[in-house]
Coordinates of C-alpha atoms and ligand atoms in Angstrom, one line a residue:
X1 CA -7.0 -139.3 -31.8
X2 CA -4.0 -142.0 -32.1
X3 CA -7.0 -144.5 -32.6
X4 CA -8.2 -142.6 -35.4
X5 CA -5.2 -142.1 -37.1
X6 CA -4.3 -145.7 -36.8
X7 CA -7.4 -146.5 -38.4
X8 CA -7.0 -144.1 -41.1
X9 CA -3.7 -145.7 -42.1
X10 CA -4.3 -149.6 -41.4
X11 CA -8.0 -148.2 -43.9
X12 CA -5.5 -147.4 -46.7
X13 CA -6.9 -148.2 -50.1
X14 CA -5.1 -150.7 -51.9
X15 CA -5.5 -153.7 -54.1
X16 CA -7.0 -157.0 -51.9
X17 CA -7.9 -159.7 -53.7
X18 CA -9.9 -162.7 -51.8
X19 CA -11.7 -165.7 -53.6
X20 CA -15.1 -165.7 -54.0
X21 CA -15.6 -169.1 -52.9
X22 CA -14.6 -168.3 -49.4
X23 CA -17.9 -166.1 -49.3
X24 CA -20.0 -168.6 -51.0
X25 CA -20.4 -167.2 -54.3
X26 CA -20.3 -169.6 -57.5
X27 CA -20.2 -168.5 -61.2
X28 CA -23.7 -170.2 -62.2
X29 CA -25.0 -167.5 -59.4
X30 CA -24.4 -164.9 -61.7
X31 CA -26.7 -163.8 -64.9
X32 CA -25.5 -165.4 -67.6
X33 CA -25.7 -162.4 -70.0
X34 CA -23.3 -160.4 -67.8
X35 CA -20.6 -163.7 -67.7
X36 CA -21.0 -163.7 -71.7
X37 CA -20.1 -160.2 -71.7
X38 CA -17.8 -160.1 -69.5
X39 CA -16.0 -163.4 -71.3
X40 CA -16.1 -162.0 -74.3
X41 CA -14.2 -158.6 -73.8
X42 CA -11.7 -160.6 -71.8
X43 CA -11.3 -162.6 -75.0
X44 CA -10.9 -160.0 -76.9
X45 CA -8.2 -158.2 -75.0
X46 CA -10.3 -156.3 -72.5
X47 CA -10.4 -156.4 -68.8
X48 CA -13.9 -156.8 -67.9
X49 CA -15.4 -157.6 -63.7
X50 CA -18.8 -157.8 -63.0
X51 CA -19.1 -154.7 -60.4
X52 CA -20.8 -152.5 -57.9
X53 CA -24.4 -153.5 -56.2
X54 CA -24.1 -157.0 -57.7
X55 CA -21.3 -158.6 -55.9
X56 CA -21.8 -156.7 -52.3
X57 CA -25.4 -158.4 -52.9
X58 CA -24.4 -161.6 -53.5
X59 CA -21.8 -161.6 -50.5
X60 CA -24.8 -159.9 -48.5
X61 CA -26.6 -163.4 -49.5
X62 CA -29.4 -161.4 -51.6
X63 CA -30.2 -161.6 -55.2
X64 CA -28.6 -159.0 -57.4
X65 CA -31.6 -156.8 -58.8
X66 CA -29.1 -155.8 -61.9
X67 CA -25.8 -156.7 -62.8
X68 CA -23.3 -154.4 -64.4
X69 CA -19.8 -154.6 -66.0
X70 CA -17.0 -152.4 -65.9
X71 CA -14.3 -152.9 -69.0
X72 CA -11.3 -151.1 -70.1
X73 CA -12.6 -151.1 -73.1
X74 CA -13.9 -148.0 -74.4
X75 CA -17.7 -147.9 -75.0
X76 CA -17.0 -147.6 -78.5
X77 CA -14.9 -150.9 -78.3
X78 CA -17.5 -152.1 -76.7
X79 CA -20.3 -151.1 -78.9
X80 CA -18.2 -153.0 -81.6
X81 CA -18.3 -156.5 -80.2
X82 CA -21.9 -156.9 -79.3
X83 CA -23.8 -155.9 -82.5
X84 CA -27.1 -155.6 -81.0
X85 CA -25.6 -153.1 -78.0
X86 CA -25.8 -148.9 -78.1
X87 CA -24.3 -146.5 -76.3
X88 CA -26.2 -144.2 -74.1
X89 CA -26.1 -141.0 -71.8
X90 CA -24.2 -137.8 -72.3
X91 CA -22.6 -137.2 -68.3
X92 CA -21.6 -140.9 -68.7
X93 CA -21.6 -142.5 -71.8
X94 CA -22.5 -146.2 -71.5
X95 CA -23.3 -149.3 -73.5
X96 CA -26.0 -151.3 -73.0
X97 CA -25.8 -154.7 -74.3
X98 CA -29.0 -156.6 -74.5
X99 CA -30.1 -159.9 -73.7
X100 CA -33.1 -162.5 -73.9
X101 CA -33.6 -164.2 -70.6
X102 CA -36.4 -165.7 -69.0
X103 CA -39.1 -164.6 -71.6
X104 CA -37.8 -161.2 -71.6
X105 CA -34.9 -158.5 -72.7
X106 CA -32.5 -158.0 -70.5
X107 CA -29.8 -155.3 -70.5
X108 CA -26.2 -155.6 -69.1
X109 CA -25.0 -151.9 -68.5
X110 CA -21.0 -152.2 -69.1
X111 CA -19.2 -149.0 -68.3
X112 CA -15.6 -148.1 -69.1
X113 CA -13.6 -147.8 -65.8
X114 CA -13.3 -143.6 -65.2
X115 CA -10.0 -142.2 -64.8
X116 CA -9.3 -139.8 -61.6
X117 CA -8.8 -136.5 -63.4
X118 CA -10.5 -133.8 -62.5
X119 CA -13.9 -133.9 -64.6
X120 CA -15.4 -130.5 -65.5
X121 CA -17.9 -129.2 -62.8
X122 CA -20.2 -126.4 -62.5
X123 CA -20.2 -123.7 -60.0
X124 CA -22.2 -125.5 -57.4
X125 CA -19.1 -128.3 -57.8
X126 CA -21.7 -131.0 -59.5
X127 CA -19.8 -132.9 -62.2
X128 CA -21.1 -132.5 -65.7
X129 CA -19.3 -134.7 -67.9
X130 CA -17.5 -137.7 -67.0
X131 CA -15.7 -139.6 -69.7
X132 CA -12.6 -139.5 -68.7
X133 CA -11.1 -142.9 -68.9
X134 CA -8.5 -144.9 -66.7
X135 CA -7.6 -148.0 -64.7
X136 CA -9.6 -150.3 -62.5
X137 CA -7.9 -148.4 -59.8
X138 CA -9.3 -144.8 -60.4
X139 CA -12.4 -146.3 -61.7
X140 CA -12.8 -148.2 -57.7
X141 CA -12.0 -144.6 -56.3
X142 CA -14.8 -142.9 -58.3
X143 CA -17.5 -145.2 -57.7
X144 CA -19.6 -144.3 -54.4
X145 CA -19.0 -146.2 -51.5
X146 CA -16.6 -148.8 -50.3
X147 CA -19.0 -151.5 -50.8
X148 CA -19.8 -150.8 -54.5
X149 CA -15.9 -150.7 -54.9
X150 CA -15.6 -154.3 -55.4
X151 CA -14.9 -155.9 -58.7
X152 CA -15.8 -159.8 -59.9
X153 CA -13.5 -161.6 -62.1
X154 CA -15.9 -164.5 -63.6
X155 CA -13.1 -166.6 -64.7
X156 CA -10.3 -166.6 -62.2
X157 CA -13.4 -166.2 -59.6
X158 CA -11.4 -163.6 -57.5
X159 CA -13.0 -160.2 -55.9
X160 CA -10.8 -157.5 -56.3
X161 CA -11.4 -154.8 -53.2
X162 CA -10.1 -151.5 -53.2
X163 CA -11.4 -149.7 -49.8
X164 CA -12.0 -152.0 -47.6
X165 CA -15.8 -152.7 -49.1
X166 CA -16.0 -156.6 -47.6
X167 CA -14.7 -155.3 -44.3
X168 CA -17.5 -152.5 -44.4
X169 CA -19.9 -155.6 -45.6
X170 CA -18.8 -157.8 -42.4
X171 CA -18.7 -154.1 -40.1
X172 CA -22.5 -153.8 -41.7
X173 CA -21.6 -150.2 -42.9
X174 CA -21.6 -147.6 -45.6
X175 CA -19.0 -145.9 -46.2
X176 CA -17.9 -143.2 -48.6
X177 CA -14.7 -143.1 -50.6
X178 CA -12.7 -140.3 -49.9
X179 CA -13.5 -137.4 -48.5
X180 CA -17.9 -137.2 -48.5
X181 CA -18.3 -133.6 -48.6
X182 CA -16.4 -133.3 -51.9
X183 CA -18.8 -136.2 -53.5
X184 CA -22.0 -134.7 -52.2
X185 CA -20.5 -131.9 -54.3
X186 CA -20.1 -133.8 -57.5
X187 CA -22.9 -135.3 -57.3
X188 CA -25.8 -134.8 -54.6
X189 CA -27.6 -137.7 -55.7
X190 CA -25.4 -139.7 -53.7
X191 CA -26.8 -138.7 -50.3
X192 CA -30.0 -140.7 -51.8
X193 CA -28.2 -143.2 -52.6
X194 CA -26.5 -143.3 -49.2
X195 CA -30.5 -143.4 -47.5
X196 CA -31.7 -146.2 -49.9
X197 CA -29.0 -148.7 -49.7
X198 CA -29.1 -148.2 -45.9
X199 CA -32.4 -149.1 -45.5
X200 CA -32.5 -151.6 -48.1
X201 CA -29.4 -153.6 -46.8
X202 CA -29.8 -152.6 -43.2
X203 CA -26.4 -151.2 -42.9
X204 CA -25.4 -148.2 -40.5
X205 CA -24.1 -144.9 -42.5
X206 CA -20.8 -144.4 -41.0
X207 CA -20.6 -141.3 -39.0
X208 CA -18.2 -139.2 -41.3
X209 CA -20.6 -140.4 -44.4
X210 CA -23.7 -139.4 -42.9
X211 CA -23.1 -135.8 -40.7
X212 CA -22.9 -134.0 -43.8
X213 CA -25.8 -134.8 -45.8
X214 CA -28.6 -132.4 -43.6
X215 CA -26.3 -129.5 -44.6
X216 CA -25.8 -130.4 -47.8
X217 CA -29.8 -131.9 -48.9
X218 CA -30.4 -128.4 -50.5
X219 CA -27.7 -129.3 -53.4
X220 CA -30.2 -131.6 -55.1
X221 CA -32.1 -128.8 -56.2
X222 CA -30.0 -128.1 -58.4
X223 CA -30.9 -132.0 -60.1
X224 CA -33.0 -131.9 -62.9
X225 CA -36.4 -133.1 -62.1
X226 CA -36.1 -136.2 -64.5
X227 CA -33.2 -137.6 -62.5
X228 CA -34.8 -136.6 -59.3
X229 CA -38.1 -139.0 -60.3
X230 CA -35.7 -142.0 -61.0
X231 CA -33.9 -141.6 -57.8
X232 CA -37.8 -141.4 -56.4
X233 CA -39.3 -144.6 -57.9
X234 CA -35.9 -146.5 -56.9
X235 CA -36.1 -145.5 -53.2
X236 CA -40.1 -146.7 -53.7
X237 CA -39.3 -149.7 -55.7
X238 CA -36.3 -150.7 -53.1
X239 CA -38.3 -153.4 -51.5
X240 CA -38.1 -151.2 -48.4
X241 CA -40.2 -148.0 -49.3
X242 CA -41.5 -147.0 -46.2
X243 CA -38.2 -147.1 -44.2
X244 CA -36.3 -145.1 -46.9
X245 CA -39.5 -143.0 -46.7
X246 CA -38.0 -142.4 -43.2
X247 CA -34.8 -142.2 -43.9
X248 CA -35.3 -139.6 -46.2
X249 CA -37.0 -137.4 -43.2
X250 CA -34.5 -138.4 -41.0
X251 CA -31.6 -136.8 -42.9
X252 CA -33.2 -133.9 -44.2
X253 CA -33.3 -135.0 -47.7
X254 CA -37.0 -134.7 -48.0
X255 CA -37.3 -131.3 -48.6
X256 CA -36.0 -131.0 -52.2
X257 CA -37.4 -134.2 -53.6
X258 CA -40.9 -134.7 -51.6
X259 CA -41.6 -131.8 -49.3
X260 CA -44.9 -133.3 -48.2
X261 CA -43.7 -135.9 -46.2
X262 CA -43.2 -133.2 -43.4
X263 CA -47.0 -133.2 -43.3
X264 CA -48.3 -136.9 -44.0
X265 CA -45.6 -138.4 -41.3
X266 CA -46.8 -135.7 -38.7
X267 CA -50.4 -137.1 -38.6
X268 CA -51.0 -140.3 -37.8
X269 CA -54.0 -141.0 -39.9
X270 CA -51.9 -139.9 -43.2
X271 CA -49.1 -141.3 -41.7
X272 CA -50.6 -144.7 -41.2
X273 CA -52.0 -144.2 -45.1
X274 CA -48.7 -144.0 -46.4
X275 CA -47.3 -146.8 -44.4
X276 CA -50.1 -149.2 -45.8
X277 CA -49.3 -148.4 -48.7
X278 CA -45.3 -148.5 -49.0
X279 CA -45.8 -151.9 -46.9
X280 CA -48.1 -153.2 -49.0
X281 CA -45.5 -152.2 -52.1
X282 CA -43.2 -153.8 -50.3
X283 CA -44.6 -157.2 -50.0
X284 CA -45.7 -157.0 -53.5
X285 CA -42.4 -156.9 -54.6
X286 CA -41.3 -159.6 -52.0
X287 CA -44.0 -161.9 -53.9
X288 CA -42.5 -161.2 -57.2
X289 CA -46.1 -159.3 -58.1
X290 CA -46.4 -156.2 -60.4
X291 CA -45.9 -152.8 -58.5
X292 CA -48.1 -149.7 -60.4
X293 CA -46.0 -146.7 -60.3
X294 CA -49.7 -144.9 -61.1
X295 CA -50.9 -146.6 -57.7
X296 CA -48.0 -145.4 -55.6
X297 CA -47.7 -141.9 -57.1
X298 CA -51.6 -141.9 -56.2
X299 CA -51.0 -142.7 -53.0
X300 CA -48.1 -140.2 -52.1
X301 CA -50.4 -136.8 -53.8
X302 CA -54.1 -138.0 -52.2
X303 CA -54.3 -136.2 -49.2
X304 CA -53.3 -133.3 -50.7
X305 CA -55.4 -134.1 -53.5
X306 CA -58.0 -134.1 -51.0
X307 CA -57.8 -131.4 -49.1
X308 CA -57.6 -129.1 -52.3
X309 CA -60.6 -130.8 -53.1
X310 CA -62.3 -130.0 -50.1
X311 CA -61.4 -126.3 -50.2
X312 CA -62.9 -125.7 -53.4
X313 CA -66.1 -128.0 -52.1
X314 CA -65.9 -125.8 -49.4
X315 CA -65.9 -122.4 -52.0
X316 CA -68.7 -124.0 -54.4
X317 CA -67.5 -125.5 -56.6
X318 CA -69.0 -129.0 -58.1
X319 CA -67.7 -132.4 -57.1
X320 CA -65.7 -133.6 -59.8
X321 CA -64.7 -130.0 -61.3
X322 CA -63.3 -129.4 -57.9
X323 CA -61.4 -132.9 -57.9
X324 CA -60.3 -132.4 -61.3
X325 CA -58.8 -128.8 -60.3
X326 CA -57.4 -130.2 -57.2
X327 CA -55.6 -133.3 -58.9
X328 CA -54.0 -130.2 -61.5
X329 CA -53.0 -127.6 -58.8
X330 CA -50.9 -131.0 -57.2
X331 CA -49.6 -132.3 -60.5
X332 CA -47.9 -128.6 -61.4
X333 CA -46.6 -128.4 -57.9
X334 CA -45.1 -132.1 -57.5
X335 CA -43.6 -131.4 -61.4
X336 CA -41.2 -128.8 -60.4
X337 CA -39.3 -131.3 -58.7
X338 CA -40.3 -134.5 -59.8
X339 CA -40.9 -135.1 -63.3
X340 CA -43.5 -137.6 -63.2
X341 CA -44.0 -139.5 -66.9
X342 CA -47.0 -139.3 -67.9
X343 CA -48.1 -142.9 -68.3
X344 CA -48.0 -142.8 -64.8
X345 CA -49.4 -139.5 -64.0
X346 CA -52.2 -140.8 -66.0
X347 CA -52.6 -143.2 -64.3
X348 CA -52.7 -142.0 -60.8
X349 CA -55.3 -139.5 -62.3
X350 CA -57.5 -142.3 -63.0
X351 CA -57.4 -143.7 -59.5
X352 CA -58.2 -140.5 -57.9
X353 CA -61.5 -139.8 -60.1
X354 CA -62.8 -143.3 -59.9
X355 CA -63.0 -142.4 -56.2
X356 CA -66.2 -140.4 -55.9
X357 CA -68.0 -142.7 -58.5
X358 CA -67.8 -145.7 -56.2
X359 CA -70.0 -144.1 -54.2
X360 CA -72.6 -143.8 -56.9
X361 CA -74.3 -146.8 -56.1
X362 CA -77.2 -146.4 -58.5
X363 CA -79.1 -147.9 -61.7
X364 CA -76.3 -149.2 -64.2
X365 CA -73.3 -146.9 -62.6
X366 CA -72.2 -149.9 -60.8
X367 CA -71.8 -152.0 -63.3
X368 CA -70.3 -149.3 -65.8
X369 CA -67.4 -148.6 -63.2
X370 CA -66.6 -152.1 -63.3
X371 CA -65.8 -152.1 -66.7
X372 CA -63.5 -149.2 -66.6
X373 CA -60.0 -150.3 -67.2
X374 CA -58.7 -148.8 -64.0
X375 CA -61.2 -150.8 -62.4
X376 CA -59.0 -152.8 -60.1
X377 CA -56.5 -150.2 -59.1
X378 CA -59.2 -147.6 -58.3
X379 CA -60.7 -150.5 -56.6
X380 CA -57.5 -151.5 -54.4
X381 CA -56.9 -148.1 -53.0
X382 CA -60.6 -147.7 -51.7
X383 CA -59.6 -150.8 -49.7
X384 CA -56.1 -148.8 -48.4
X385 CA -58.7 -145.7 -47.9
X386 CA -61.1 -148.3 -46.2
X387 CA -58.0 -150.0 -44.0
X388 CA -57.1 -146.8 -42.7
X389 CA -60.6 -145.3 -42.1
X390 CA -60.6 -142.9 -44.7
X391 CA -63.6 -143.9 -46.2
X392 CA -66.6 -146.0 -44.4
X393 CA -65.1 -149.3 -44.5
X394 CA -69.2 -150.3 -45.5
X395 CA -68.4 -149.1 -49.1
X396 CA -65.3 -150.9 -49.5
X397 CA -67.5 -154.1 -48.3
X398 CA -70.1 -153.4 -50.8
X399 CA -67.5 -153.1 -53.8
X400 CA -65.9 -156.5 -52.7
X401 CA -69.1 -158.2 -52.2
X402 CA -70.4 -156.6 -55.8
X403 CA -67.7 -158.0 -58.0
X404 CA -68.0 -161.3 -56.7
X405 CA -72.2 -161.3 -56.7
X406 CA -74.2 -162.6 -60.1
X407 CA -76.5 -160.1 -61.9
X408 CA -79.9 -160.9 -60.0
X409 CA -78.1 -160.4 -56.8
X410 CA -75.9 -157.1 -58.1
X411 CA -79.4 -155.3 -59.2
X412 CA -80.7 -156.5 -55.6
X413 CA -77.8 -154.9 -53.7
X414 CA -78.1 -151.8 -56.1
X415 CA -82.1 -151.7 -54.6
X416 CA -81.2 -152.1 -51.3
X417 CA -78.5 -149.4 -51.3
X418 CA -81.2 -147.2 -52.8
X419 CA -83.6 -148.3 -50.1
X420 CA -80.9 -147.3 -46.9
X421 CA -80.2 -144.4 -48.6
X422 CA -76.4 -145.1 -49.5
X423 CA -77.0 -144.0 -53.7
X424 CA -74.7 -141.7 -53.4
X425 CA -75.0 -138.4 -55.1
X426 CA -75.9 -138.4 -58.8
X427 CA -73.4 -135.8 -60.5
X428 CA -75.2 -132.3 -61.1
X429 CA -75.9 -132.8 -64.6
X430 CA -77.8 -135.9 -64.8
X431 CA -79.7 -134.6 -61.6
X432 CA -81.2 -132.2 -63.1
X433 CA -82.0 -134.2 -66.3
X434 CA -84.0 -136.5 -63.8
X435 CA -85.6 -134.0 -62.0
X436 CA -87.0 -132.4 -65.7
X437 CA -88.4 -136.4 -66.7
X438 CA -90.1 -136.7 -63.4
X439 CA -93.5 -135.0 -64.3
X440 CA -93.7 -138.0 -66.8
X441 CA -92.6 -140.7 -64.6
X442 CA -96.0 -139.1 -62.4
X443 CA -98.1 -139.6 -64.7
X444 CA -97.5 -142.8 -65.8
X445 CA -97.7 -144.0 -62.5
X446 CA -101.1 -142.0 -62.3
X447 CA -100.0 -139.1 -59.5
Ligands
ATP1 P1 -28.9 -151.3 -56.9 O1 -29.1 -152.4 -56.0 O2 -29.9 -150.2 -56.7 O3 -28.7 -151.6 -58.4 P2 -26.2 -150.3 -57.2 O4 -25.2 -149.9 -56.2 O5 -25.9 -151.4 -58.1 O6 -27.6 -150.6 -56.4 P3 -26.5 -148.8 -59.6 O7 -27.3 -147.6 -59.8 O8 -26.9 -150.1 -60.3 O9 -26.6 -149.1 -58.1 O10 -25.0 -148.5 -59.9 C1 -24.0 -149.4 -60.1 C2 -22.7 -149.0 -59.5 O11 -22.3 -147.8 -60.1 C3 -22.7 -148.7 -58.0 O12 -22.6 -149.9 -57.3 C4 -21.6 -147.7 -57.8 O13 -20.4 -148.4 -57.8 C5 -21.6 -146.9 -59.1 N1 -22.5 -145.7 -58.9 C6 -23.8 -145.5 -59.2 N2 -24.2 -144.3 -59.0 C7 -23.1 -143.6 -58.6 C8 -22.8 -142.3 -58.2 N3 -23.8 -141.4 -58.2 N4 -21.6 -141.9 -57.9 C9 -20.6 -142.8 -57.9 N5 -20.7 -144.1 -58.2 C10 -22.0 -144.5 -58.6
MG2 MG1 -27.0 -152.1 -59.7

C-alpha cells in the first residue's frame, strides 16, 4: 500500500527533458519532410516537436512507420504556411502536409496540441469533437499512453517527457495516462490500440491499463464500422498480425470487431490456416514486399465462406451459385462491423471464385485461368490451402509445375490429368452443352 503510494507520487507527471543523443538518436534519422515542417513553424513563431509513435520507435531502435508533428499553431495557421497542405477530419481537425520522397507522396500529419477541457461526449462517454486547443502540457495528457507522450525538438535535439514514457520504454511497458477506465470511455478504440502496440513492440500492458479492457470491449460497438476496418487492417498490417490476432482473443476485444476468431482459433486446422497466413503477412512486410488487403480479408472470411458453401452444396444447389451465395451471406454479416472498401472486398471475391476453377483441369480452362488478372493471388492462397491440407497438396503441385511448363508440355499435363481422372468437374452449363454435341462427335468417329 505505502509502496503504491510512493510510486504514485515519485510517477508524478511533469516536464523532463533528456537529450536525444544520450539514446542514440540523430536529426538525419528522422524524415526529412517532418524536420522541414517542424523548422518551418518554429520559424514562424510556432512550437512545433516531432511526437508520439515516432520517437518511442526510434528510442525502441526501430524505424518510425509514420512521423507526425504536433504545433501550437492552429491548423488553420498551419494550413497557411504549407500551400500544398489541407486540413482534414471533423472529431479532430488536422492538416496534412504533403511531401515527395523516395519516388512517392508522403504526408506529415501535424496536429494542434489539444487543450484539457472537457470535450463534448455522448451518453456512452465517447468524445465527439475535439478541437479544443491548449499547451504542450494538456496536449501530452490527452494523448494515449505514456510512451506516445514524448515530444522531439529537431533543433535543440531534446525529448520532452511528460509521464514517465522513457521510463515505461526502459520498464518495457504500456501505460495509460490517467485514470484508463475514463479513456476507454472517450474513446474505446484505445483498448486496440493498447493490444497492437503490445504485440508489436513486445511491451507488457501494465496491470491497471489492461484489467479493464474485458469489461469494457463491448464499448467499441458503439464505433462506426469505417473506423473499426482501419483499426482492423493496422492490427493486420502491424508486422505482427498473428500475435495481435491473439491478443485480441486474449482480452476480449474480439467480439465486437471479428467475432469469428472464437471459432477459427478453437480448431487447429483453421487455426493453423490463419497463422500461415498472418505469418506469411508478416514476413512480407519484413521483406519490404506488397501486402494485398484483398488476400488477407480472403483469408480471415474462407472458412466461413466454405462452410456456407458447403451447406447450400449440401441443400442442392450448383457449385458456383452456392459459392457466390455463400461469399454474399459473409460479406453482409462481416459489414455490420467492419466496413470493408470495396476495392478490397472485390478483391477477396476474386480469390475465393478462382478456387473451384483450379480444379478444372481441362481443354483451354487452364490456360484461360492463367490469364485472369487475379491469377497470382488466387494462385498463392491454393498454396496456403495446400500448406495446411485444405486442398490435396497434388493440385497445388500441378498449378506450380503448369506455369512454369512450355505449351507442348502444358497440353501434355492437361491429357494426363484427363487420363487419371483429375479434370475436375465441368460447370453445369457447359456439361450439358457437351453432352448435346456428343451424338456428332460418334459419328464422326464412326460409333
Ligand atoms: P503507429 O506506429 O501505429 O503509427 P502511433 O502511436 O504513432 O503508432 P498514430 O495513430 O500514428 O499511432 O498516432 C500518433 C499519436 O497520436 C500517438 O502516438 C498518440 O500519442 C496519439 N493518439 C493516437 N490515437 C489516439 C487515441 N485514440 N487517443 C489518444 N491519443 C491518440
Ligand atoms: Mg504514428
Amino acid at each position: 500500500m505505502i509502496r503504491k503510494f510512493i510510486g504514485k507520487v515519485l510517477r508524478r507527471p511533469g516536464r523532463r527533458v533528456v537529450h536525444a543523443k544520450h539514446y542514440g538518436i540523430r536529426r538525419d534519422q528522422l524524415h526529412s519532410g517532418a524536420l522541414k515542417v517542424c523548422d518551418r513553424l518554429q520559424a514562424a513563431g510556432y512550437e512545433a516537436y516531432i511526437v508520439g509513435g515516432a520517437v518511442r520507435d526510434l528510442l525502441l531502435g526501430k524505424s518510425p512507420k509514420d512521423f507526425d508533428v504536433a504545433t501550437s499553431a492552429t491548423p488553420e495557421q498551419v494550413r497557411h504556411i504549407f500551400n500544398r497542405s489541407r486540413i482534414i477530419g471533423r472529431r479532430f481537425r488536422i492538416v496534412h502536409v504533403p511531401f515527395y520522397d523516395r519516388g512517392g507522396e508522403e504526408i506529415i500529419e501535424v496536429t494542434t496540441f489539444r487543450g484539457s477541457a472537457e470535450s463534448p461526449t455522448d451518453a456512452s462517454g465517447r468524445i465527439i469533437r475535439d478541437n479544443v486547443y491548449g499547451t504542450i502540457a494538456e496536449d501530452a495528457d490527452r494523448r494515449d499512453f505514456t510512451v506516445n507522450a514524448l515530444y522531439y525538438d529537431p533543433n535543440t535535439e531534446e525529448i520532452i517527457d511528460f509521464h514517465h514514457g522513457i521510463e515505461d520504454l526502459e520498464k518495457q511497458q504500456l501505460v495509460m495516462i490517467g485514470d484508463p477506465v475514463k479513456r476507454y470511455h472517450e474513446d474505446p478504440v484505445r483498448m486496440l490500440r493498447a493490444a497492437r502496440l503490445s504485440a508489436k513492440l513486445g511491451l507488457a500492458i501494465a496491470p491497471d491499463t489492461r484489467k479493464p479492457i474485458r469489461d469494457h470491449a463491448a464499448l467499441l460497438e458503439n464505433i462506426p464500422s469505417a473506423r473499426l476496418f482501419d483499426e482492423m487492417m493496422k492490427l493486420l498490417l502491424s508486422g505482427k498480425a498473428w500475435d495481435c490476432m491473439q491478443a485480441l482473443r486474449a482480452h476480449g476485444l474480439h467480439q465486437p470487431l471479428f467475432p469469428l476468431l472464437d471459432k477459427l482459433l478453437s480448431q487447429p486446422e483453421t487455426a493453423k490456416f490463419l497463422q500461415k497466413a498472418l505469418e506469411n503477412t508478416d514476413q512480407r512486410l519484413a521483406d519490404d514486399k506488397p501486402v494485398s488487403a484483398g488476400f488477407l480479408f480472403a483469408a480471415l472470411l474462407w472458412h466461413e465462406v466454405e462452410a456456407l458453401w458447403q451447406k447450400r452444396l449440401a441443400a442442392g444447389e450448383s457449385k458456383i451459385s452456392a459459392l457466390i451465395d455463400a461469399m454474399n451471406d459473409v460479406e453482409s454479416k462481416v459489414s455490420k462491423r467492419l466496413a470493408v472498401p470495396n476495392r478490397y472486398s472485390a478483391a477477396m471475391k476474386e480469390i475465393w471464385l478462382l478456387q473451384p476453377r483450379f480444379e478444372q483441369r481441362v481443354g483451354l480452362r487452364p490456360f484461360r485461368l492463367l490469364e485472369q488478372a487475379r491469377f497470382r493471388a488466387a494462385y498463392d492462397f491454393l498454396l496456403l490451402r495446400a500448406d495446411c491440407g485444405l486442398v490435396e497438396k497434388s493440385l497445388a503441385d500441378w498449378w506450380t509445375q503448369f506455369q512454369v511448363s512450355d505449351e507442348t508440355e502444358r497440353t501434355a499435363m492437361i491429357d494426363l490429368a484427363a487420363k487419371n481422372g483429375q479434370s475436375g468437374d465441368a460447370p453445369a452449363k457447359r456439361r450439358k452443352r457437351s453432352r448435346q454435341r456428343k451424338p456428332a462427335a460418334l459419328k464422326q468417329s464412326g460409333n
